[in-house]
Amino acid sequence: GRVTAVVIDGRLEEADDVVWTGELNSLLRLIGLDAEAPVPSVNLVLFNFEMAGSFVHDYLWVEYGDADPLIARASVTTLYRPANAPAGHYGISAEVPCRPEEKIWEDPASFVTAVQEELVRTKFVPDHSSFGPCHLERFPRVWPILDVGYQERLDRSLFGCALS
């Protein structure tokens, strides 16, 4: 099958093409395919810190590649838009991927100190003195896990959809 229209706020809108930027398994469910999820995914917890002072480096973000990193990426939100914090302050957002069964997904507040420690240990932040409050956000199914067999499962799911 081919998608020829979408429903937006109860209105049917015809479409030549539909581009889906959401999680793939959600799309398959929306089009009526209740097969096993062909592409598993990882959740994301954002640790958004209010920071006192000024950021000491000249880069916007860093991606972590340690053998067993807690943080996947940390970015300085106020370098993207200075108005995101009052004068004399800046913001850091630390991205921590996890699976739904992990403790960090269920209780991210218990990991605030560990995230702070990693930011200091990796010298993204010089010391603990500038940390202010932390605001937590949880996002399910953010990154796909593309294992060796994912393409075959995806093709099977889409083929099954096309037959209905």
PDB file of C-alpha atoms in Angstrom:
ATOM      1  CA  GLY A   1       0.000   0.000   0.000  1.00  0.00           C
ATOM      2  CA  ARG A   2       0.739   3.642  -0.354  1.00  0.00           C
ATOM      3  CA  VAL A   3      -0.303   6.514   1.912  1.00  0.00           C
ATOM      4  CA  THR A   4      -2.434   8.927  -0.122  1.00  0.00           C
ATOM      5  CA  ALA A   5      -3.919  11.051   2.647  1.00  0.00           C
ATOM      6  CA  VAL A   6      -3.549  11.885   6.319  1.00  0.00           C
ATOM      7  CA  VAL A   7      -6.017  13.065   8.947  1.00  0.00           C
ATOM      8  CA  ILE A   8      -5.067  16.319  10.677  1.00  0.00           C
ATOM      9  CA  ASP A   9      -7.384  17.690  13.376  1.00  0.00           C
ATOM     10  CA  GLY A  10     -10.208  15.550  11.977  1.00  0.00           C
ATOM     11  CA  ARG A  11      -9.742  16.806   8.386  1.00  0.00           C
ATOM     12  CA  LEU A  12      -8.705  14.462   5.606  1.00  0.00           C
ATOM     13  CA  GLU A  13      -5.745  15.947   3.719  1.00  0.00           C
ATOM     14  CA  GLU A  14      -4.646  14.374   0.457  1.00  0.00           C
ATOM     15  CA  ALA A  15      -0.901  13.922   0.056  1.00  0.00           C
ATOM     16  CA  ASP A  16       1.449  13.054  -2.772  1.00  0.00           C
ATOM     17  CA  ASP A  17       4.138  12.025  -0.299  1.00  0.00           C
ATOM     18  CA  VAL A  18       4.266  11.536   3.461  1.00  0.00           C
ATOM     19  CA  VAL A  19       7.550  11.892   5.327  1.00  0.00           C
ATOM     20  CA  TRP A  20       7.595  10.295   8.784  1.00  0.00           C
ATOM     21  CA  THR A  21      10.211  11.588  11.229  1.00  0.00           C
ATOM     22  CA  GLY A  22       8.839   9.833  14.281  1.00  0.00           C
ATOM     23  CA  GLU A  23       9.611   6.438  15.709  1.00  0.00           C
ATOM     24  CA  LEU A  24       9.187   3.761  13.036  1.00  0.00           C
ATOM     25  CA  ASN A  25       7.259   1.258  15.154  1.00  0.00           C
ATOM     26  CA  SER A  26       4.663   3.958  15.957  1.00  0.00           C
ATOM     27  CA  LEU A  27       4.122   4.512  12.248  1.00  0.00           C
ATOM     28  CA  LEU A  28       3.621   0.791  11.674  1.00  0.00           C
ATOM     29  CA  ARG A  29       0.978   0.730  14.438  1.00  0.00           C
ATOM     30  CA  LEU A  30      -0.749   3.813  12.958  1.00  0.00           C
ATOM     31  CA  ILE A  31      -1.138   2.091   9.600  1.00  0.00           C
ATOM     32  CA  GLY A  32      -2.596  -0.971  11.264  1.00  0.00           C
ATOM     33  CA  LEU A  33       0.373  -3.291  11.456  1.00  0.00           C
ATOM     34  CA  ASP A  34       0.462  -5.091  14.795  1.00  0.00           C
ATOM     35  CA  ALA A  35       3.570  -7.163  14.114  1.00  0.00           C
ATOM     36  CA  GLU A  36       6.528  -7.561  16.435  1.00  0.00           C
ATOM     37  CA  ALA A  37       8.460  -4.283  16.600  1.00  0.00           C
ATOM     38  CA  PRO A  38      10.982  -4.622  13.766  1.00  0.00           C
ATOM     39  CA  VAL A  39      13.272  -1.905  15.103  1.00  0.00           C
ATOM     40  CA  PRO A  40      13.815  -1.751  18.878  1.00  0.00           C
ATOM     41  CA  SER A  41      14.737   1.624  20.328  1.00  0.00           C
ATOM     42  CA  VAL A  42      16.391   3.341  23.255  1.00  0.00           C
ATOM     43  CA  ASN A  43      14.878   5.896  25.609  1.00  0.00           C
ATOM     44  CA  LEU A  44      16.557   9.183  26.521  1.00  0.00           C
ATOM     45  CA  VAL A  45      16.752  11.088  29.802  1.00  0.00           C
ATOM     46  CA  LEU A  46      17.859  14.724  29.622  1.00  0.00           C
ATOM     47  CA  PHE A  47      19.575  16.214  32.652  1.00  0.00           C
ATOM     48  CA  ASN A  48      19.173  19.981  32.198  1.00  0.00           C
ATOM     49  CA  PHE A  49      21.382  21.887  34.633  1.00  0.00           C
ATOM     50  CA  GLU A  50      21.202  25.537  35.575  1.00  0.00           C
ATOM     51  CA  MET A  51      24.823  26.675  35.863  1.00  0.00           C
ATOM     52  CA  ALA A  52      26.384  29.726  37.523  1.00  0.00           C
ATOM     53  CA  GLY A  53      29.144  31.636  35.746  1.00  0.00           C
ATOM     54  CA  SER A  54      30.305  31.277  32.141  1.00  0.00           C
ATOM     55  CA  PHE A  55      31.077  28.173  30.112  1.00  0.00           C
ATOM     56  CA  VAL A  56      34.867  27.750  29.925  1.00  0.00           C
ATOM     57  CA  HIS A  57      35.250  26.014  26.526  1.00  0.00           C
ATOM     58  CA  ASP A  58      34.796  27.200  22.941  1.00  0.00           C
ATOM     59  CA  TYR A  59      32.582  24.372  21.677  1.00  0.00           C
ATOM     60  CA  LEU A  60      28.821  23.791  21.751  1.00  0.00           C
ATOM     61  CA  TRP A  61      28.761  20.117  22.702  1.00  0.00           C
ATOM     62  CA  VAL A  62      30.799  16.979  23.246  1.00  0.00           C
ATOM     63  CA  GLU A  63      29.939  13.375  22.457  1.00  0.00           C
ATOM     64  CA  TYR A  64      31.267  10.781  24.864  1.00  0.00           C
ATOM     65  CA  GLY A  65      32.943   7.626  23.614  1.00  0.00           C
ATOM     66  CA  ASP A  66      34.248   6.020  26.797  1.00  0.00           C
ATOM     67  CA  ALA A  67      34.043   2.236  27.129  1.00  0.00           C
ATOM     68  CA  ASP A  68      31.075   2.572  29.495  1.00  0.00           C
ATOM     69  CA  PRO A  69      29.809   6.162  29.379  1.00  0.00           C
ATOM     70  CA  LEU A  70      26.793   7.305  31.342  1.00  0.00           C
ATOM     71  CA  ILE A  71      26.385  10.405  29.175  1.00  0.00           C
ATOM     72  CA  ALA A  72      26.144  10.115  25.393  1.00  0.00           C
ATOM     73  CA  ARG A  73      26.334  13.850  24.694  1.00  0.00           C
ATOM     74  CA  ALA A  74      26.452  17.107  26.641  1.00  0.00           C
ATOM     75  CA  SER A  75      25.633  20.487  25.142  1.00  0.00           C
ATOM     76  CA  VAL A  76      25.575  24.077  26.303  1.00  0.00           C
ATOM     77  CA  THR A  77      22.054  25.306  25.641  1.00  0.00           C
ATOM     78  CA  THR A  78      22.864  28.982  26.076  1.00  0.00           C
ATOM     79  CA  LEU A  79      25.490  28.890  23.310  1.00  0.00           C
ATOM     80  CA  TYR A  80      22.662  28.095  20.910  1.00  0.00           C
ATOM     81  CA  ARG A  81      20.500  30.872  22.358  1.00  0.00           C
ATOM     82  CA  PRO A  82      21.928  33.147  25.086  1.00  0.00           C
ATOM     83  CA  ALA A  83      18.429  34.213  26.198  1.00  0.00           C
ATOM     84  CA  ASN A  84      17.932  30.692  27.600  1.00  0.00           C
ATOM     85  CA  ALA A  85      19.511  31.849  30.885  1.00  0.00           C
ATOM     86  CA  PRO A  86      19.852  35.095  32.816  1.00  0.00           C
ATOM     87  CA  ALA A  87      23.125  37.057  32.723  1.00  0.00           C
ATOM     88  CA  GLY A  88      25.909  35.313  34.627  1.00  0.00           C
ATOM     89  CA  HIS A  89      24.404  31.859  34.058  1.00  0.00           C
ATOM     90  CA  TYR A  90      24.352  29.177  31.382  1.00  0.00           C
ATOM     91  CA  GLY A  91      22.686  25.837  30.806  1.00  0.00           C
ATOM     92  CA  ILE A  92      23.975  22.334  30.208  1.00  0.00           C
ATOM     93  CA  SER A  93      21.907  19.482  28.825  1.00  0.00           C
ATOM     94  CA  ALA A  94      23.363  15.993  29.345  1.00  0.00           C
ATOM     95  CA  GLU A  95      21.798  13.193  27.290  1.00  0.00           C
ATOM     96  CA  VAL A  96      21.657   9.752  28.894  1.00  0.00           C
ATOM     97  CA  PRO A  97      20.311   6.886  26.754  1.00  0.00           C
ATOM     98  CA  CYS A  98      18.713   3.925  28.515  1.00  0.00           C
ATOM     99  CA  ARG A  99      16.325   1.038  28.158  1.00  0.00           C
ATOM    100  CA  PRO A 100      12.877   1.106  29.778  1.00  0.00           C
ATOM    101  CA  GLU A 101      13.836  -1.549  32.344  1.00  0.00           C
ATOM    102  CA  GLU A 102      16.843   0.402  33.654  1.00  0.00           C
ATOM    103  CA  LYS A 103      16.710   2.238  36.967  1.00  0.00           C
ATOM    104  CA  ILE A 104      17.736   5.541  35.375  1.00  0.00           C
ATOM    105  CA  TRP A 105      14.516   5.532  33.327  1.00  0.00           C
ATOM    106  CA  GLU A 106      12.333   4.903  36.378  1.00  0.00           C
ATOM    107  CA  ASP A 107      14.219   7.133  38.818  1.00  0.00           C
ATOM    108  CA  PRO A 108      16.415   9.627  36.952  1.00  0.00           C
ATOM    109  CA  ALA A 109      16.656  11.927  39.981  1.00  0.00           C
ATOM    110  CA  SER A 110      18.811   9.340  41.726  1.00  0.00           C
ATOM    111  CA  PHE A 111      21.422   9.778  38.932  1.00  0.00           C
ATOM    112  CA  VAL A 112      21.851  13.571  39.106  1.00  0.00           C
ATOM    113  CA  THR A 113      25.038  13.306  41.179  1.00  0.00           C
ATOM    114  CA  ALA A 114      26.511  10.638  38.872  1.00  0.00           C
ATOM    115  CA  VAL A 115      25.873  12.850  35.818  1.00  0.00           C
ATOM    116  CA  GLN A 116      27.466  15.820  37.598  1.00  0.00           C
ATOM    117  CA  GLU A 117      30.483  13.653  38.472  1.00  0.00           C
ATOM    118  CA  GLU A 118      30.916  12.596  34.848  1.00  0.00           C
ATOM    119  CA  LEU A 119      30.695  16.191  33.607  1.00  0.00           C
ATOM    120  CA  VAL A 120      33.438  17.178  36.071  1.00  0.00           C
ATOM    121  CA  ARG A 121      35.571  14.052  35.481  1.00  0.00           C
ATOM    122  CA  THR A 122      35.592  14.704  31.722  1.00  0.00           C
ATOM    123  CA  LYS A 123      36.361  18.402  32.335  1.00  0.00           C
ATOM    124  CA  PHE A 124      33.223  19.610  30.550  1.00  0.00           C
ATOM    125  CA  VAL A 125      32.622  21.510  33.795  1.00  0.00           C
ATOM    126  CA  PRO A 126      35.679  22.565  35.855  1.00  0.00           C
ATOM    127  CA  ASP A 127      34.219  21.679  39.275  1.00  0.00           C
ATOM    128  CA  HIS A 128      31.007  21.167  41.239  1.00  0.00           C
ATOM    129  CA  SER A 129      30.649  24.761  42.433  1.00  0.00           C
ATOM    130  CA  SER A 130      28.708  26.032  39.397  1.00  0.00           C
ATOM    131  CA  PHE A 131      25.925  23.429  39.416  1.00  0.00           C
ATOM    132  CA  GLY A 132      22.460  24.734  40.169  1.00  0.00           C
ATOM    133  CA  PRO A 133      19.113  22.928  39.972  1.00  0.00           C
ATOM    134  CA  CYS A 134      18.610  20.055  37.541  1.00  0.00           C
ATOM    135  CA  HIS A 135      15.458  19.694  35.451  1.00  0.00           C
ATOM    136  CA  LEU A 136      14.755  16.183  34.166  1.00  0.00           C
ATOM    137  CA  GLU A 137      12.994  15.199  30.957  1.00  0.00           C
ATOM    138  CA  ARG A 138      12.232  11.662  29.771  1.00  0.00           C
ATOM    139  CA  PHE A 139      11.709  10.780  26.105  1.00  0.00           C
ATOM    140  CA  PRO A 140      10.696   7.227  25.154  1.00  0.00           C
ATOM    141  CA  ARG A 141      11.864   5.506  21.962  1.00  0.00           C
ATOM    142  CA  VAL A 142      14.299   8.167  20.740  1.00  0.00           C
ATOM    143  CA  TRP A 143      17.092   6.272  18.973  1.00  0.00           C
ATOM    144  CA  PRO A 144      16.669   3.100  16.918  1.00  0.00           C
ATOM    145  CA  ILE A 145      18.847   0.091  17.648  1.00  0.00           C
ATOM    146  CA  LEU A 146      19.928  -1.061  14.206  1.00  0.00           C
ATOM    147  CA  ASP A 147      21.208  -4.564  14.800  1.00  0.00           C
ATOM    148  CA  VAL A 148      22.284  -6.938  12.042  1.00  0.00           C
ATOM    149  CA  GLY A 149      18.769  -8.350  11.480  1.00  0.00           C
ATOM    150  CA  TYR A 150      16.754  -5.125  11.552  1.00  0.00           C
ATOM    151  CA  GLN A 151      16.433  -4.664   7.760  1.00  0.00           C
ATOM    152  CA  GLU A 152      14.988  -8.148   7.256  1.00  0.00           C
ATOM    153  CA  ARG A 153      12.433  -7.626  10.075  1.00  0.00           C
ATOM    154  CA  LEU A 154      11.508  -4.221   8.699  1.00  0.00           C
ATOM    155  CA  ASP A 155      11.080  -5.571   5.159  1.00  0.00           C
ATOM    156  CA  ARG A 156       8.894  -8.408   6.499  1.00  0.00           C
ATOM    157  CA  SER A 157       6.719  -5.925   8.392  1.00  0.00           C
ATOM    158  CA  LEU A 158       6.342  -3.589   5.437  1.00  0.00           C
ATOM    159  CA  PHE A 159       5.690  -6.509   3.065  1.00  0.00           C
ATOM    160  CA  GLY A 160       2.986  -7.756   5.427  1.00  0.00           C
ATOM    161  CA  CYS A 161       1.457  -4.299   5.479  1.00  0.00           C
ATOM    162  CA  ALA A 162       1.444  -4.049   1.684  1.00  0.00           C
ATOM    163  CA  LEU A 163      -0.539  -7.318   1.449  1.00  0.00           C
ATOM    164  CA  SER A 164      -3.405  -6.099   3.605  1.00  0.00           C
TER     165      SER A 164
END
